[in-house]
Short mmCIF file of C-alpha atoms in Angstrom, two decimals:
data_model
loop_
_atom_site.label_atom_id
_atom_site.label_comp_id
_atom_site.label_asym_id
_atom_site.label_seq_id
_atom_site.Cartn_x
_atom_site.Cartn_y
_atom_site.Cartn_z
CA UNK A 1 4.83 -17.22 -24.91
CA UNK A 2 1.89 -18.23 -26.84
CA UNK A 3 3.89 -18.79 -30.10
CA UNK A 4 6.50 -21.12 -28.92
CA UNK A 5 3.71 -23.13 -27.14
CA UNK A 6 1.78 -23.34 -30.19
CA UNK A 7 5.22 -24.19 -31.96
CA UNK A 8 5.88 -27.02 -29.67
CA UNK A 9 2.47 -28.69 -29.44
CA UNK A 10 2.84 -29.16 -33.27
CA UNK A 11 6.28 -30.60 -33.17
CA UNK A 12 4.39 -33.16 -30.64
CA UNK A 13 1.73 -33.87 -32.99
CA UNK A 14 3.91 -34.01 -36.23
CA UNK A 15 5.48 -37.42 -34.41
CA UNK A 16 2.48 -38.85 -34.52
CA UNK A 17 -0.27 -37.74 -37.13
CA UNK A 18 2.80 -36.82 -39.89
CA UNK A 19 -0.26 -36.71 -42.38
CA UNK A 20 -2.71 -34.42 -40.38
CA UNK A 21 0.22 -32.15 -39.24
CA UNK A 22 1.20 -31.27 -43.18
CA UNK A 23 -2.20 -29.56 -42.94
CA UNK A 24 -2.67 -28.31 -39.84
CA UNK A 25 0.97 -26.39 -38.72
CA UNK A 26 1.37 -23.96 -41.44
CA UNK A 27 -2.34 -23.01 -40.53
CA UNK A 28 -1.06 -22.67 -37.52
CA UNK A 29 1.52 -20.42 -38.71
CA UNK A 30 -0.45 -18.73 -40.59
CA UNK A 31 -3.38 -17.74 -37.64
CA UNK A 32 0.40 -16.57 -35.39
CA UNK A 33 0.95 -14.39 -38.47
CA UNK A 34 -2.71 -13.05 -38.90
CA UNK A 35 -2.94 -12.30 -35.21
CA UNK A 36 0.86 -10.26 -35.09
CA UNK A 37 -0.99 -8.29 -38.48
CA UNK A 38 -4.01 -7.78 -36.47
CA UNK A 39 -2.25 -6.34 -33.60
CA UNK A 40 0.15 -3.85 -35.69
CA UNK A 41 -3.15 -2.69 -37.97
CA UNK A 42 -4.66 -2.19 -34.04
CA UNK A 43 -1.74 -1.03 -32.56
CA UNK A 44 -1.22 1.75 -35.78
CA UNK A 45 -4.78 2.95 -35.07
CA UNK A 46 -4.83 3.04 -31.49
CA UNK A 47 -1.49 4.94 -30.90
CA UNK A 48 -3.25 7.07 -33.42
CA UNK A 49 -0.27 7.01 -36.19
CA UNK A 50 -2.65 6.24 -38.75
CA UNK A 51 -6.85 7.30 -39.10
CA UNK A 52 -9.78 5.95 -41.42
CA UNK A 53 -8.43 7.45 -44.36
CA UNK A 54 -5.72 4.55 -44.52
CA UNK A 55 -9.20 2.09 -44.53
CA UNK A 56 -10.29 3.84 -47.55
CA UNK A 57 -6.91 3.34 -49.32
CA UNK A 58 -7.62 -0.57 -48.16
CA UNK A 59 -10.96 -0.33 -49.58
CA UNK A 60 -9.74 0.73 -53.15
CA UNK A 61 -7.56 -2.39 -53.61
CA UNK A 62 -8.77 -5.23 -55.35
CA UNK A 63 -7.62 -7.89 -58.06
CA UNK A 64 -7.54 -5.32 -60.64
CA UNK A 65 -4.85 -3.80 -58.69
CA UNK A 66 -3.65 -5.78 -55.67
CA UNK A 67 -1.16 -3.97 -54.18
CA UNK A 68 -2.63 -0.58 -54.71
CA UNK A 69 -2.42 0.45 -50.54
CA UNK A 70 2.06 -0.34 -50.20
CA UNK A 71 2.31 1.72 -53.90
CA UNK A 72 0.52 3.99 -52.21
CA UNK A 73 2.65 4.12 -49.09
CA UNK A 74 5.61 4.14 -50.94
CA UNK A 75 5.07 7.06 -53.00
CA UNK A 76 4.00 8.93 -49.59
CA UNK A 77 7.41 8.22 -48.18
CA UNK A 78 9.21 9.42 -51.41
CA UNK A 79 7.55 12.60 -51.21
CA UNK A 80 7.36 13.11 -47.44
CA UNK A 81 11.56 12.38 -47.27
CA UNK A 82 11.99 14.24 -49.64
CA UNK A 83 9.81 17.14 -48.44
CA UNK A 84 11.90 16.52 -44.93
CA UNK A 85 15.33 17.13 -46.31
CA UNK A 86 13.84 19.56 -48.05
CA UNK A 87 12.73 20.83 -44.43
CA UNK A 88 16.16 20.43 -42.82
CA UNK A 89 17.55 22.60 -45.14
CA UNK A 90 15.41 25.35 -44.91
CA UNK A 91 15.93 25.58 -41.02
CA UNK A 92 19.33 25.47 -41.02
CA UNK A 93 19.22 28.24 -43.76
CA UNK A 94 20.04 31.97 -42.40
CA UNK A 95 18.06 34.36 -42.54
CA UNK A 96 15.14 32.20 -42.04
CA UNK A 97 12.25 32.45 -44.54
CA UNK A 98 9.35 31.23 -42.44
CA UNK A 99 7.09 31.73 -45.53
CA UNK A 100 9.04 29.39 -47.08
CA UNK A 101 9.36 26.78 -44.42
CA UNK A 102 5.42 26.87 -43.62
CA UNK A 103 4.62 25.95 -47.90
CA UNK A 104 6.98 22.77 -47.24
CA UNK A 105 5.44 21.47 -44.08
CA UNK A 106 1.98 22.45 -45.42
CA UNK A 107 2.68 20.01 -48.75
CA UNK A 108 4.22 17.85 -46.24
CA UNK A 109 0.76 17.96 -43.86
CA UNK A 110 -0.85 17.46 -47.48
CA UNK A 111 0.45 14.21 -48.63
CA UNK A 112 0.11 12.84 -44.63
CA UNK A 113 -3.55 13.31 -45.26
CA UNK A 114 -4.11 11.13 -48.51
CA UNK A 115 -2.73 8.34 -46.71
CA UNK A 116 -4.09 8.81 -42.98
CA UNK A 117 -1.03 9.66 -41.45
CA UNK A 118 -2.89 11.21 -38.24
CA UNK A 119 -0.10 11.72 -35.94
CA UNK A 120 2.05 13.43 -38.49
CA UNK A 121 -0.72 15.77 -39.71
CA UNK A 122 -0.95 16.90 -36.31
CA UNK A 123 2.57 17.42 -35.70
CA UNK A 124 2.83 19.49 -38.92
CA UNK A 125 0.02 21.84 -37.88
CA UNK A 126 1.45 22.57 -34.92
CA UNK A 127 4.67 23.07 -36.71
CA UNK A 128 2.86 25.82 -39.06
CA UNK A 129 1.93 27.47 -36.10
CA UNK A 130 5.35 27.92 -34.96
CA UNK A 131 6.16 29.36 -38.32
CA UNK A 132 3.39 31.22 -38.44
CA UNK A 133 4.70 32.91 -35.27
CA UNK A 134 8.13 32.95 -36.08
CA UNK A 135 9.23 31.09 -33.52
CA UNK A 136 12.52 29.10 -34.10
CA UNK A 137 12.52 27.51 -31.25
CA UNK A 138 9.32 25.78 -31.17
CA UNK A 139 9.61 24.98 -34.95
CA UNK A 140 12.83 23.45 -33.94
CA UNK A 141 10.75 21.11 -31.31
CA UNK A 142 7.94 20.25 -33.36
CA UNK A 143 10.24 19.35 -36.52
CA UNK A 144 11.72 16.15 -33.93
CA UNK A 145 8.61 15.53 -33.41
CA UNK A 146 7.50 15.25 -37.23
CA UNK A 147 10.93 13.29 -37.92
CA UNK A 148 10.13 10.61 -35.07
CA UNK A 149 6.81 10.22 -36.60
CA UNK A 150 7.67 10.02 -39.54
CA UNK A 151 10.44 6.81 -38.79
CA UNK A 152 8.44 5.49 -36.27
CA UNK A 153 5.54 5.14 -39.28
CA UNK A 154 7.77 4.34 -41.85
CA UNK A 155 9.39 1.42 -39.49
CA UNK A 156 5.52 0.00 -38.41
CA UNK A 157 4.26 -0.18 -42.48
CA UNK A 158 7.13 -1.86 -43.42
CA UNK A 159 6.39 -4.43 -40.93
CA UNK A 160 2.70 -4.42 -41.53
CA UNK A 161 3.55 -4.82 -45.65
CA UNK A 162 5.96 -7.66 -44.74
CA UNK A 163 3.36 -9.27 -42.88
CA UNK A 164 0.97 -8.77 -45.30
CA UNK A 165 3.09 -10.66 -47.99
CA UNK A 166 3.72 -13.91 -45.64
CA UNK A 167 0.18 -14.07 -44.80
CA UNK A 168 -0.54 -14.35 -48.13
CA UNK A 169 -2.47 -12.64 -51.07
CA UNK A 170 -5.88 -14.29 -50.13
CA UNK A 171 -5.83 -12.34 -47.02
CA UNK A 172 -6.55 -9.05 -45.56
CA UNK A 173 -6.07 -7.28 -42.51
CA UNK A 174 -8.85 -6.83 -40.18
CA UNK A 175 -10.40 -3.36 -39.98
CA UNK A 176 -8.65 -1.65 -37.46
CA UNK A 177 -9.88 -2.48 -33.69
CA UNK A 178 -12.80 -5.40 -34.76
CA UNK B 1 -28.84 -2.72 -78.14
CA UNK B 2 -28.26 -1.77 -74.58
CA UNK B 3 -24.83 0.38 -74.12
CA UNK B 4 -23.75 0.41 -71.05
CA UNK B 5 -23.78 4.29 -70.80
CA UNK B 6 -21.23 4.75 -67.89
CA UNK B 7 -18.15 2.75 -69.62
CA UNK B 8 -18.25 5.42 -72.42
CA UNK B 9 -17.11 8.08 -70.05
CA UNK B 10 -13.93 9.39 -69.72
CA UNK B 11 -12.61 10.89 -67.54
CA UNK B 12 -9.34 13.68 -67.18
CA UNK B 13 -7.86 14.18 -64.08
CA UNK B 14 -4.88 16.36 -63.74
CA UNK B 15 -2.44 17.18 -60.66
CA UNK B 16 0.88 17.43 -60.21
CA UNK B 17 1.26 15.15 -57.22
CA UNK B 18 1.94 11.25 -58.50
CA UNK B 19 0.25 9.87 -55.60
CA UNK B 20 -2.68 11.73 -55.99
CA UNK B 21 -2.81 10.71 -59.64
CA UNK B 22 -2.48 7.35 -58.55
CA UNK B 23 -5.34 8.08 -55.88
CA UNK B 24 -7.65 10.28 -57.86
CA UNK B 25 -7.25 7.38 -60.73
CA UNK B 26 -8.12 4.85 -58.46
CA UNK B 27 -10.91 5.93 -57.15
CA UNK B 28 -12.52 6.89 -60.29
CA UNK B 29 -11.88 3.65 -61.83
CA UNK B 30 -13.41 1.73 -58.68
CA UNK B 31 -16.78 4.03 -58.16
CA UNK B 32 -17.34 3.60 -61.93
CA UNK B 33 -15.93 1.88 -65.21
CA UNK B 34 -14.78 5.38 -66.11
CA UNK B 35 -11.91 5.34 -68.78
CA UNK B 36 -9.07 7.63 -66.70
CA UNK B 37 -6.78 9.54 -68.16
CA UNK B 38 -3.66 11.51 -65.54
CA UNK B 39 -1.61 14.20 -66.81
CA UNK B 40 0.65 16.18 -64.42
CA UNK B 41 -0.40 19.56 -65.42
CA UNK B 42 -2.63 22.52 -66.53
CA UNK B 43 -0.85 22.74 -69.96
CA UNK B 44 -1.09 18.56 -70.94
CA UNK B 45 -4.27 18.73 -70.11
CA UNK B 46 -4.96 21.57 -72.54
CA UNK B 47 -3.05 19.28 -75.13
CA UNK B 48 -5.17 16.70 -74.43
CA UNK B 49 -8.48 18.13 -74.88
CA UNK B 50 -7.10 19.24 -78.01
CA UNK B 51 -6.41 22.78 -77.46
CA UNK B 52 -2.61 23.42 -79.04
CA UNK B 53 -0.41 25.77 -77.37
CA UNK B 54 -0.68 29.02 -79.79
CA UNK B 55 -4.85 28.56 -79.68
CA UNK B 56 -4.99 28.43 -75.69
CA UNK B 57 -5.60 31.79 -75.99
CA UNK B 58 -8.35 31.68 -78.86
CA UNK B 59 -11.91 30.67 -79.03
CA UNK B 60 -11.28 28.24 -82.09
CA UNK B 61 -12.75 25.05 -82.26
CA UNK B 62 -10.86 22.04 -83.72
CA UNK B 63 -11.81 19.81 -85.88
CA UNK B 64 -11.53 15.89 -84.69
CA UNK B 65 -8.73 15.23 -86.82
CA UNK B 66 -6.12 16.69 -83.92
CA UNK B 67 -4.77 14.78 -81.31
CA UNK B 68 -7.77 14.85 -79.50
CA UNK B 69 -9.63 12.44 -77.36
CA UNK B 70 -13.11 12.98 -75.86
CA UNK B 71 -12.96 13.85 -72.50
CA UNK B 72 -16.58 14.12 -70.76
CA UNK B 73 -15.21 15.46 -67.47
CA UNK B 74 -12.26 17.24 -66.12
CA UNK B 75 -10.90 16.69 -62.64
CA UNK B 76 -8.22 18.85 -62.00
CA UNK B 77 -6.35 20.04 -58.41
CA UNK B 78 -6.22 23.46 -57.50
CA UNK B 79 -2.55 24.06 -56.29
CA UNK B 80 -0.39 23.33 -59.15
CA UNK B 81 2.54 25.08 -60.29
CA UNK B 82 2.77 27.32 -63.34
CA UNK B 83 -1.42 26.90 -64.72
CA UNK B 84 -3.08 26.45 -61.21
CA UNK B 85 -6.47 24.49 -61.42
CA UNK B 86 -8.67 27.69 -61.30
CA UNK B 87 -6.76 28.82 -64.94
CA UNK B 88 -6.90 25.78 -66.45
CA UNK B 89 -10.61 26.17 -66.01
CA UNK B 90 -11.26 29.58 -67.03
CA UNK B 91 -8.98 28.21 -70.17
CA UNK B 92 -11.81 25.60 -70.58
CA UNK B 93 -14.53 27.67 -69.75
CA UNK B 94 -13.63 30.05 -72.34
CA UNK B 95 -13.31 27.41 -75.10
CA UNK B 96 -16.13 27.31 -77.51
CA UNK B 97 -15.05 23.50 -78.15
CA UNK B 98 -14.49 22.98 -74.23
CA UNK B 99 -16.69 24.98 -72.19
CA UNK B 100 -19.76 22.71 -72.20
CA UNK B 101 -17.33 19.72 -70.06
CA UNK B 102 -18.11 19.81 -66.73
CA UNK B 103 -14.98 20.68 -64.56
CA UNK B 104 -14.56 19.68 -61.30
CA UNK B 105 -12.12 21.29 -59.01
CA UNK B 106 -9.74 19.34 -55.69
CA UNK B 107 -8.20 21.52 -53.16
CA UNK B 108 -6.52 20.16 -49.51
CA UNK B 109 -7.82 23.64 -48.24
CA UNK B 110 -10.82 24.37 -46.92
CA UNK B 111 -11.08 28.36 -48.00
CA UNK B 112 -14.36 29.64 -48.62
CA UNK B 113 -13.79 32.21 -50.94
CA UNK B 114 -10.97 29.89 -52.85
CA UNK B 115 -14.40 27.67 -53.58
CA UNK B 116 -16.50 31.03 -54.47
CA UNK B 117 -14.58 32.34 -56.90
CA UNK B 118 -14.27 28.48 -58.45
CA UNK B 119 -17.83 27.43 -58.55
CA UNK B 120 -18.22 31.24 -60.19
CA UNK B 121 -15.40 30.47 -62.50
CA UNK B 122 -17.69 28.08 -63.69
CA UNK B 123 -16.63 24.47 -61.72
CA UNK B 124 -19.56 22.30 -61.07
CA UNK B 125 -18.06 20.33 -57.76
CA UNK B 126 -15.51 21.60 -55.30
CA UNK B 127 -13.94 18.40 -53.85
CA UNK B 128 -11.72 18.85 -50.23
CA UNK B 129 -8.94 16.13 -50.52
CA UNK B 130 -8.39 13.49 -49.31
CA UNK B 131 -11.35 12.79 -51.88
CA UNK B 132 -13.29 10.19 -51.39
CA UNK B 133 -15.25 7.35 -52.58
CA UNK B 134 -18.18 8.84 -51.95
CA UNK B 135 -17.34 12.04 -53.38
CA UNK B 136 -17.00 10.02 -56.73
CA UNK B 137 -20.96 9.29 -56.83
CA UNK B 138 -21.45 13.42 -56.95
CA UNK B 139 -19.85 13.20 -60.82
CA UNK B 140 -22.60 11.20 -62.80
CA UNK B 141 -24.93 13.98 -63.20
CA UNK B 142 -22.47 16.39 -64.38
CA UNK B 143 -21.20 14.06 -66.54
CA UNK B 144 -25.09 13.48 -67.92
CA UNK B 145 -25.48 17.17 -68.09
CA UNK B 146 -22.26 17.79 -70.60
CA UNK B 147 -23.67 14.97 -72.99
CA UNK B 148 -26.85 16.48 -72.69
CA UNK B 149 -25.48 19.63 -73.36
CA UNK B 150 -22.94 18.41 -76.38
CA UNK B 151 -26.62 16.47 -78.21
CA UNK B 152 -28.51 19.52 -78.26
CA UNK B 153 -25.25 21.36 -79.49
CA UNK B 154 -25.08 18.53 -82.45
CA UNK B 155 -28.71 18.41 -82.56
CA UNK B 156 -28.26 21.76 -83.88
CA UNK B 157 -26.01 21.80 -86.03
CA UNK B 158 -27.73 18.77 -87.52
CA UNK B 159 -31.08 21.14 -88.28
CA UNK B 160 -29.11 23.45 -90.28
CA UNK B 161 -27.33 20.48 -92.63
CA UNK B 162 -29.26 17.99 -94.60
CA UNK B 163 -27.12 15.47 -94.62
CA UNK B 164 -28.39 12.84 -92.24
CA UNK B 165 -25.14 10.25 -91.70
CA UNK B 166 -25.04 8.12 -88.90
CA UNK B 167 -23.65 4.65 -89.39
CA UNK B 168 -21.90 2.97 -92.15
CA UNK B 169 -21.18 5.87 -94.14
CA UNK B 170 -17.67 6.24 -95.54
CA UNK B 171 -16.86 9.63 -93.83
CA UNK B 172 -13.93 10.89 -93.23
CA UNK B 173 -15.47 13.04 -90.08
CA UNK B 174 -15.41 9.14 -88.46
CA UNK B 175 -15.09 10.78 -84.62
CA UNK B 176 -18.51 12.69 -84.46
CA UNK B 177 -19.88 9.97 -86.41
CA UNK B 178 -19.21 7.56 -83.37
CA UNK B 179 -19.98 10.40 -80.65
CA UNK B 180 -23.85 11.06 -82.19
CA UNK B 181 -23.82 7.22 -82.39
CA UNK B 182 -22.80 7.00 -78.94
CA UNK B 183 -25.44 9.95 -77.67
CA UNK B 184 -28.15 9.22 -79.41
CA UNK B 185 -28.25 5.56 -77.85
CA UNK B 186 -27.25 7.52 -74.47
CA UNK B 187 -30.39 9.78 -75.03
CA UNK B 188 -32.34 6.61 -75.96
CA UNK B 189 -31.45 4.78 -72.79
CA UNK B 190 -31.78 8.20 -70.52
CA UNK B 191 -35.89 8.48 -71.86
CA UNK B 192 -36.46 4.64 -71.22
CA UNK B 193 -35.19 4.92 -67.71
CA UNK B 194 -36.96 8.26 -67.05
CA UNK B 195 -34.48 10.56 -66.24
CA UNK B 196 -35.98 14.42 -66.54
CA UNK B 197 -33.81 16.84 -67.40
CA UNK B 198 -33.65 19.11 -63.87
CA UNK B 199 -32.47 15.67 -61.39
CA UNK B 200 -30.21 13.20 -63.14
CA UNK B 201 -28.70 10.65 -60.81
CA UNK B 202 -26.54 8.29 -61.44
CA UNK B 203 -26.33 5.72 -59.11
#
């Protein structure tokens, strides 16, 4: 694998060059880490989990407020789990009020939008139209569907912030596919 | 001495989502050195401008003395609980001290008529969220407009009172001092750059 290689060609050189090595392997470390970010930030785009919106939330951070984009994220998944369990509840109720049901995935499809959340916008359209139609079944279906998402996102932007933070401040993610 | 016209403007912006606040504030603060202020619903905002809760319902104007700030544009969201965006407008709209701020109204829905009956209502911008950065740039000349509109309204009111006080003049009406400071040298700086009236851009 191309990270224990690089990990044991600087071990080599550290025995030798002890002076050129203290600059050279936690830039080494560093590029690994950069290239593992680049990959997630690609890999979130290209599985299509997040859109250009989340660019634009990457575009509005800056000194003034440097960690604008994982406040951002993190105020998303307050809502959205909350607005989940909220969710659960109302499915399980009976009698069903689809009317109610349809306003919670709608806020839900609402706050996936400010962030980019593609995959779970889609998922909770197709949910309203199983409301919409009064069909448990497929509502059902499609709610999996929006909970998967909504760990599977949750799970890749915590490692994409953790990244973030070892790479350091100075840096930022690549745009998404470049 | 140059003022640098677009760090006097503030700027309301009102919904009842917190990230959205955070968002809307965000972007505001980025496109241009607008001072921001958030509040989480029709109601504050009304407190804000300056309008208490038993005269939401009249036409009086206040005098500067009440907690009241200047706010040269209101950005509110449609769907909100209890006041929803489109009656905190009308509210503003039918303000004599308000209705000359431009209001500028955010929906997540795309409905046609919801947009009509807003832009009727008297909103300058409909915005679709998520709003953008770009969507920012459309404020300036609204913003221009209301100050036009709020120098000819002081303009008047200067014609029919002799008393010519601008600076330095121990007054205890110290707010619209600093605001007919602030537009004249506004006014000023709009004639030396050329601006006409009908196409104000601000870039």
């Amino acid at each position: 694998m191309a990270l224990a290689s690089h990990r044991h060609i600087s071990s080599c050189l550290c025995s030798i060059h002890s002076s050129l090595c203290y600059s050279t392997r936690p830039e080494m470390e560093r590029s690994s880490l950069q290239r593992q970010l680049a990959n997630l930030k690609k890999s979130l785009f290209d599985q299509g989990n997040l859109d250009e919106q989340f660019d634009q939330l990457e575009e509005l951070q800056d000194d003034a407020s440097p960690n604008f984009v994982e406040e951002v994220v993190t105020l998303f998944f307050r809502d959205s789990s909350r607005l989940v369990a909220n969710i659960e509840q109302a499915i399980e109720k009976s009698p069903r009020d689809y009317g109610s049901l349809d306003a919670l995935v709608h806020q839900l499809k609402d706050s996936a939008s400010s962030i980019g959340a593609a995959k779970m916008m889609k998922e909770c359209t197709v949910f309203r139209e199983y409301c919409d139609k009064r069909n448990l079944e497929g509502c059902l279906r499609s709610f999996q569907k929006v909970k998967k998402e909504h760990s599977t996102l949750r799970l890749k932007l915590e490692n994409y912030f953790q990244l973030l933070r070892q790479v350091g401040p100075a840096e930022k993610a690549t745009r998404s596919g470049n | 001495m140059a003022v640098d016209a677009e760090a006097q403007f503030h700027v309301l912006a009102v919904d009842d989502s917190l990230m959205d606040r955070k968002l809307i504030e965000r972007l505001l603060k980025t496109s241009s050195s607008f001072q921001v202020t958030t509040v989480d619903s029709g109601s504050k905002a009304l407190e804000v401008l300056g309008l208490k809760e038993e005269d939401q319902t009249s036409t009086s104007a206040l005098s500067p003395q009440h907690n009241e700030i200047e706010v040269n544009l209101v950005i509110t969201d449609y769907c909100m609980p209890g006041m929803t965006g489109y009656d905190l407008l009308k509210k503003i709209k039918e303000s004599s001290s308000l209705k000359d701020i431009p209001v500028v109204i955010m929906s997540s829905e795309n409905v046609p008529s919801r947009i009509n009956r807003c832009l009727e209502g008297g909103a300058e911008e409909f915005f679709l969220k998520p709003v953008q950065l770009s969507d920012m740039r459309r404020l300036g000349p609204h913003i221009l407009k209301g100050k036009h509109k709020e120098q000819q309204q002081l303009h008047q009111e200067e014609n029919s009172n002799t008393n010519h006080t601008i600076m330095g003049s121990s007054n205890n009406n110290n707010m619209s001092n600093k605001r007919k400071v602030m537009d004249e040298e506004i006014l000023s700086d709009r004639t030396r750059l050329g601006f006409s009236s009908s196409s104000l851009n601000l870039i």
